[in-house]
mmCIF file with all atom_site columns, C-alpha atoms in Angstrom:
data_model
loop_
_atom_site.group_PDB
_atom_site.id
_atom_site.type_symbol
_atom_site.label_atom_id
_atom_site.label_alt_id
_atom_site.label_comp_id
_atom_site.label_asym_id
_atom_site.label_entity_id
_atom_site.label_seq_id
_atom_site.pdbx_PDB_ins_code
_atom_site.Cartn_x
_atom_site.Cartn_y
_atom_site.Cartn_z
_atom_site.occupancy
_atom_site.B_iso_or_equiv
_atom_site.pdbx_formal_charge
_atom_site.auth_seq_id
_atom_site.auth_comp_id
_atom_site.auth_asym_id
_atom_site.auth_atom_id
_atom_site.pdbx_PDB_model_num
ATOM 1  C CA . MET A 1 1  ? 74.164  216.293 154.180 1.00 49.00 ? 1  MET A CA 1
ATOM 2  C CA . MET A 1 2  ? 77.828  215.608 153.346 1.00 54.00 ? 2  MET A CA 1
ATOM 3  C CA . ASN A 1 3  ? 78.934  213.254 150.508 1.00 55.00 ? 3  ASN A CA 1
ATOM 4  C CA . CYS A 1 4  ? 82.121  211.350 150.654 1.00 53.00 ? 4  CYS A CA 1
ATOM 5  C CA . THR A 1 5  ? 84.238  212.253 147.633 1.00 55.00 ? 5  THR A CA 1
ATOM 6  C CA . THR A 1 6  ? 86.382  209.937 145.794 1.00 61.00 ? 6  THR A CA 1
ATOM 7  C CA . SER A 1 7  ? 89.600  211.326 147.151 1.00 70.00 ? 7  SER A CA 1
ATOM 8  C CA . GLU A 1 8  ? 88.485  210.946 150.698 1.00 75.00 ? 8  GLU A CA 1
ATOM 9  C CA . ARG A 1 9  ? 87.420  207.302 150.063 1.00 73.00 ? 9  ARG A CA 1
ATOM 10 C CA . ALA A 1 10 ? 90.762  206.668 148.352 1.00 71.00 ? 10 ALA A CA 1
ATOM 11 C CA . LYS A 1 11 ? 92.645  208.026 151.362 1.00 72.00 ? 11 LYS A CA 1
ATOM 12 C CA . ARG A 1 12 ? 90.634  205.920 153.753 1.00 72.00 ? 12 ARG A CA 1
ATOM 13 C CA . HIS A 1 13 ? 91.407  202.731 151.690 1.00 68.00 ? 13 HIS A CA 1
ATOM 14 C CA . ALA A 1 14 ? 95.038  203.676 151.475 1.00 69.00 ? 14 ALA A CA 1
ATOM 15 C CA . ARG A 1 15 ? 95.102  204.039 155.335 1.00 68.00 ? 15 ARG A CA 1
ATOM 16 C CA . ARG A 1 16 ? 93.466  200.541 155.731 1.00 68.00 ? 16 ARG A CA 1
ATOM 17 C CA . ARG A 1 17 ? 95.959  198.957 153.345 1.00 63.00 ? 17 ARG A CA 1
ATOM 18 C CA . GLY A 1 18 ? 98.823  200.466 155.362 1.00 57.00 ? 18 GLY A CA 1
ATOM 19 C CA . MET A 1 19 ? 97.372  199.110 158.642 1.00 56.00 ? 19 MET A CA 1
ATOM 20 C CA . ASN A 1 20 ? 96.894  195.659 157.222 1.00 54.00 ? 20 ASN A CA 1
ATOM 21 C CA . GLY A 1 21 ? 100.576 195.498 156.148 1.00 53.00 ? 21 GLY A CA 1
ATOM 22 C CA . ASN A 1 22 ? 99.781  194.863 152.479 1.00 53.00 ? 22 ASN A CA 1
ATOM 23 C CA . ASN A 1 23 ? 102.148 197.557 151.255 1.00 52.00 ? 23 ASN A CA 1
ATOM 24 C CA . VAL A 1 24 ? 104.852 196.868 153.724 1.00 56.00 ? 24 VAL A CA 1
ATOM 25 C CA . ASP A 1 25 ? 108.006 194.856 152.802 1.00 66.00 ? 25 ASP A CA 1
ATOM 26 C CA . ARG A 1 26 ? 108.713 191.884 155.040 1.00 66.00 ? 26 ARG A CA 1
ATOM 27 C CA . GLU A 1 27 ? 112.000 191.943 157.005 1.00 69.00 ? 27 GLU A CA 1
ATOM 28 C CA . PRO A 1 28 ? 113.923 188.759 157.664 1.00 67.00 ? 28 PRO A CA 1
ATOM 29 C CA . ALA A 1 29 ? 113.325 186.975 160.897 1.00 61.00 ? 29 ALA A CA 1
ATOM 30 C CA . PRO A 1 30 ? 115.818 187.997 163.646 1.00 62.00 ? 30 PRO A CA 1
ATOM 31 C CA . ARG A 1 31 ? 118.663 185.631 164.449 1.00 65.00 ? 31 ARG A CA 1
ATOM 32 C CA . ILE A 1 32 ? 117.846 183.129 167.225 1.00 67.00 ? 32 ILE A CA 1
ATOM 33 C CA . VAL A 1 33 ? 119.936 183.758 170.373 1.00 77.00 ? 33 VAL A CA 1
ATOM 34 C CA . SER A 1 34 ? 117.979 182.117 173.167 1.00 86.00 ? 34 SER A CA 1
ATOM 35 C CA . VAL A 1 35 ? 118.480 178.498 171.986 1.00 91.00 ? 35 VAL A CA 1
ATOM 36 C CA . PHE A 1 36 ? 120.946 176.393 169.985 1.00 91.00 ? 36 PHE A CA 1
ATOM 37 C CA . ARG A 1 37 ? 120.901 172.907 168.618 1.00 91.00 ? 37 ARG A CA 1
ATOM 38 C CA . ARG A 1 38 ? 123.424 170.171 169.204 1.00 92.00 ? 38 ARG A CA 1
ATOM 39 C CA . PRO A 1 39 ? 124.538 167.967 166.258 1.00 91.00 ? 39 PRO A CA 1
ATOM 40 C CA . ASP A 1 40 ? 122.192 165.288 167.522 1.00 92.00 ? 40 ASP A CA 1
ATOM 41 C CA . ASP A 1 41 ? 119.250 167.779 167.075 1.00 88.00 ? 41 ASP A CA 1
ATOM 42 C CA . THR A 1 42 ? 118.700 168.368 170.820 1.00 92.00 ? 42 THR A CA 1
ATOM 43 C CA . VAL A 1 43 ? 117.456 171.897 171.499 1.00 92.00 ? 43 VAL A CA 1
ATOM 44 C CA . CYS A 1 44 ? 119.331 173.558 174.294 1.00 93.00 ? 44 CYS A CA 1
ATOM 45 C CA . HIS A 1 45 ? 118.933 176.725 176.279 1.00 93.00 ? 45 HIS A CA 1
ATOM 46 C CA . ALA A 1 46 ? 121.619 179.242 175.421 1.00 91.00 ? 46 ALA A CA 1
ATOM 47 C CA . ARG A 1 47 ? 121.714 180.665 178.992 1.00 91.00 ? 47 ARG A CA 1
ATOM 48 C CA . CYS A 1 48 ? 122.713 177.471 180.823 1.00 92.00 ? 48 CYS A CA 1
ATOM 49 C CA . GLY A 1 49 ? 123.518 175.050 177.903 1.00 91.00 ? 49 GLY A CA 1
ATOM 50 C CA . ARG A 1 50 ? 121.075 172.360 179.174 1.00 94.00 ? 50 ARG A CA 1
ATOM 51 C CA . PRO A 1 51 ? 118.521 170.529 177.002 1.00 95.00 ? 51 PRO A CA 1
ATOM 52 C CA . LEU A 1 52 ? 115.066 172.058 176.834 1.00 95.00 ? 52 LEU A CA 1
ATOM 53 C CA . SER A 1 53 ? 111.872 170.026 177.335 1.00 96.00 ? 53 SER A CA 1
ATOM 54 C CA . LEU A 1 54 ? 109.189 170.351 174.630 1.00 95.00 ? 54 LEU A CA 1
ATOM 55 C CA . GLN A 1 55 ? 105.928 171.275 176.247 1.00 96.00 ? 55 GLN A CA 1
ATOM 56 C CA . GLY A 1 56 ? 103.775 171.409 173.084 1.00 95.00 ? 56 GLY A CA 1
ATOM 57 C CA . VAL A 1 57 ? 102.982 173.235 169.855 1.00 95.00 ? 57 VAL A CA 1
ATOM 58 C CA . ARG A 1 58 ? 100.508 176.073 169.616 1.00 92.00 ? 58 ARG A CA 1
ATOM 59 C CA . ALA A 1 59 ? 98.377  176.484 166.480 1.00 90.00 ? 59 ALA A CA 1
ATOM 60 C CA . LEU A 1 60 ? 101.091 174.831 164.378 1.00 90.00 ? 60 LEU A CA 1
ATOM 61 C CA . LEU A 1 61 ? 102.927 178.133 164.698 1.00 92.00 ? 61 LEU A CA 1
ATOM 62 C CA . GLU A 1 62 ? 105.071 178.024 167.785 1.00 94.00 ? 62 GLU A CA 1
ATOM 63 C CA . ALA A 1 63 ? 106.819 175.424 169.859 1.00 94.00 ? 63 ALA A CA 1
ATOM 64 C CA . ASP A 1 64 ? 106.866 175.784 173.574 1.00 95.00 ? 64 ASP A CA 1
ATOM 65 C CA . PHE A 1 65 ? 109.992 174.567 175.525 1.00 95.00 ? 65 PHE A CA 1
ATOM 66 C CA . TYR A 1 66 ? 110.742 174.765 179.346 1.00 96.00 ? 66 TYR A CA 1
ATOM 67 C CA . CYS A 1 67 ? 114.103 174.764 180.907 1.00 95.00 ? 67 CYS A CA 1
ATOM 68 C CA . TYR A 1 68 ? 114.130 172.905 184.147 1.00 96.00 ? 68 TYR A CA 1
ATOM 69 C CA . VAL A 1 69 ? 117.478 174.391 185.183 1.00 95.00 ? 69 VAL A CA 1
ATOM 70 C CA . CYS A 1 70 ? 116.660 178.037 184.747 1.00 93.00 ? 70 CYS A CA 1
ATOM 71 C CA . LEU A 1 71 ? 112.924 177.528 185.249 1.00 93.00 ? 71 LEU A CA 1
ATOM 72 C CA . THR A 1 72 ? 112.333 179.554 182.052 1.00 91.00 ? 72 THR A CA 1
ATOM 73 C CA . HIS A 1 73 ? 109.646 179.205 179.335 1.00 94.00 ? 73 HIS A CA 1
ATOM 74 C CA . VAL A 1 74 ? 110.995 179.522 175.748 1.00 92.00 ? 74 VAL A CA 1
ATOM 75 C CA . THR A 1 75 ? 108.753 179.928 172.713 1.00 92.00 ? 75 THR A CA 1
ATOM 76 C CA . ILE A 1 76 ? 110.124 179.424 169.232 1.00 91.00 ? 76 ILE A CA 1
ATOM 77 C CA . PRO A 1 77 ? 108.345 179.917 165.951 1.00 90.00 ? 77 PRO A CA 1
ATOM 78 C CA . LEU A 1 78 ? 108.269 176.753 163.955 1.00 90.00 ? 78 LEU A CA 1
ATOM 79 C CA . SER A 1 79 ? 109.291 178.653 160.770 1.00 86.00 ? 79 SER A CA 1
ATOM 80 C CA . VAL A 1 80 ? 112.664 179.433 162.263 1.00 84.00 ? 80 VAL A CA 1
ATOM 81 C CA . LEU A 1 81 ? 113.606 175.967 163.696 1.00 83.00 ? 81 LEU A CA 1
ATOM 82 C CA . ASP A 1 82 ? 115.717 175.136 160.628 1.00 83.00 ? 82 ASP A CA 1
ATOM 83 C CA . THR A 1 83 ? 117.782 178.350 161.118 1.00 84.00 ? 83 THR A CA 1
ATOM 84 C CA . MET A 1 84 ? 118.624 177.538 164.640 1.00 84.00 ? 84 MET A CA 1
ATOM 85 C CA . PRO A 1 85 ? 122.460 177.625 165.154 1.00 83.00 ? 85 PRO A CA 1
ATOM 86 C CA . VAL A 1 86 ? 124.159 174.245 165.596 1.00 86.00 ? 86 VAL A CA 1
ATOM 87 C CA . VAL A 1 87 ? 126.854 174.224 168.282 1.00 86.00 ? 87 VAL A CA 1
ATOM 88 C CA . ALA A 1 88 ? 129.110 171.151 168.801 1.00 80.00 ? 88 ALA A CA 1
ATOM 89 C CA . GLN A 1 89 ? 129.897 172.017 172.449 1.00 67.00 ? 89 GLN A CA 1
ATOM 90 C CA . ALA A 1 90 ? 128.701 174.952 174.516 1.00 58.00 ? 90 ALA A CA 1
ATOM 91 C CA . SER A 1 91 ? 131.347 176.934 176.422 1.00 60.00 ? 91 SER A CA 1
ATOM 92 C CA . PHE A 1 92 ? 129.750 177.854 179.758 1.00 56.00 ? 92 PHE A CA 1
#
């Protein structure tokens, strides 16, 4: 019969903490490049410059948009909506 020593137990717990992300420093969210906002708060697709249609919100975490011009689905975390770049006029 083999007993689990304290050091083995400590190693196992350290691995679990590392997997859960408790000891990992958070990096800032990446810059948004797929959409931009007009001064009138219209969310537009960066690829074509056209307004996006809001399809809904998932779990109060993400907003789902759809571009009817490009036929593309775009998901944006709600936490970064305030950091969305504001562009007066797109140059396409």
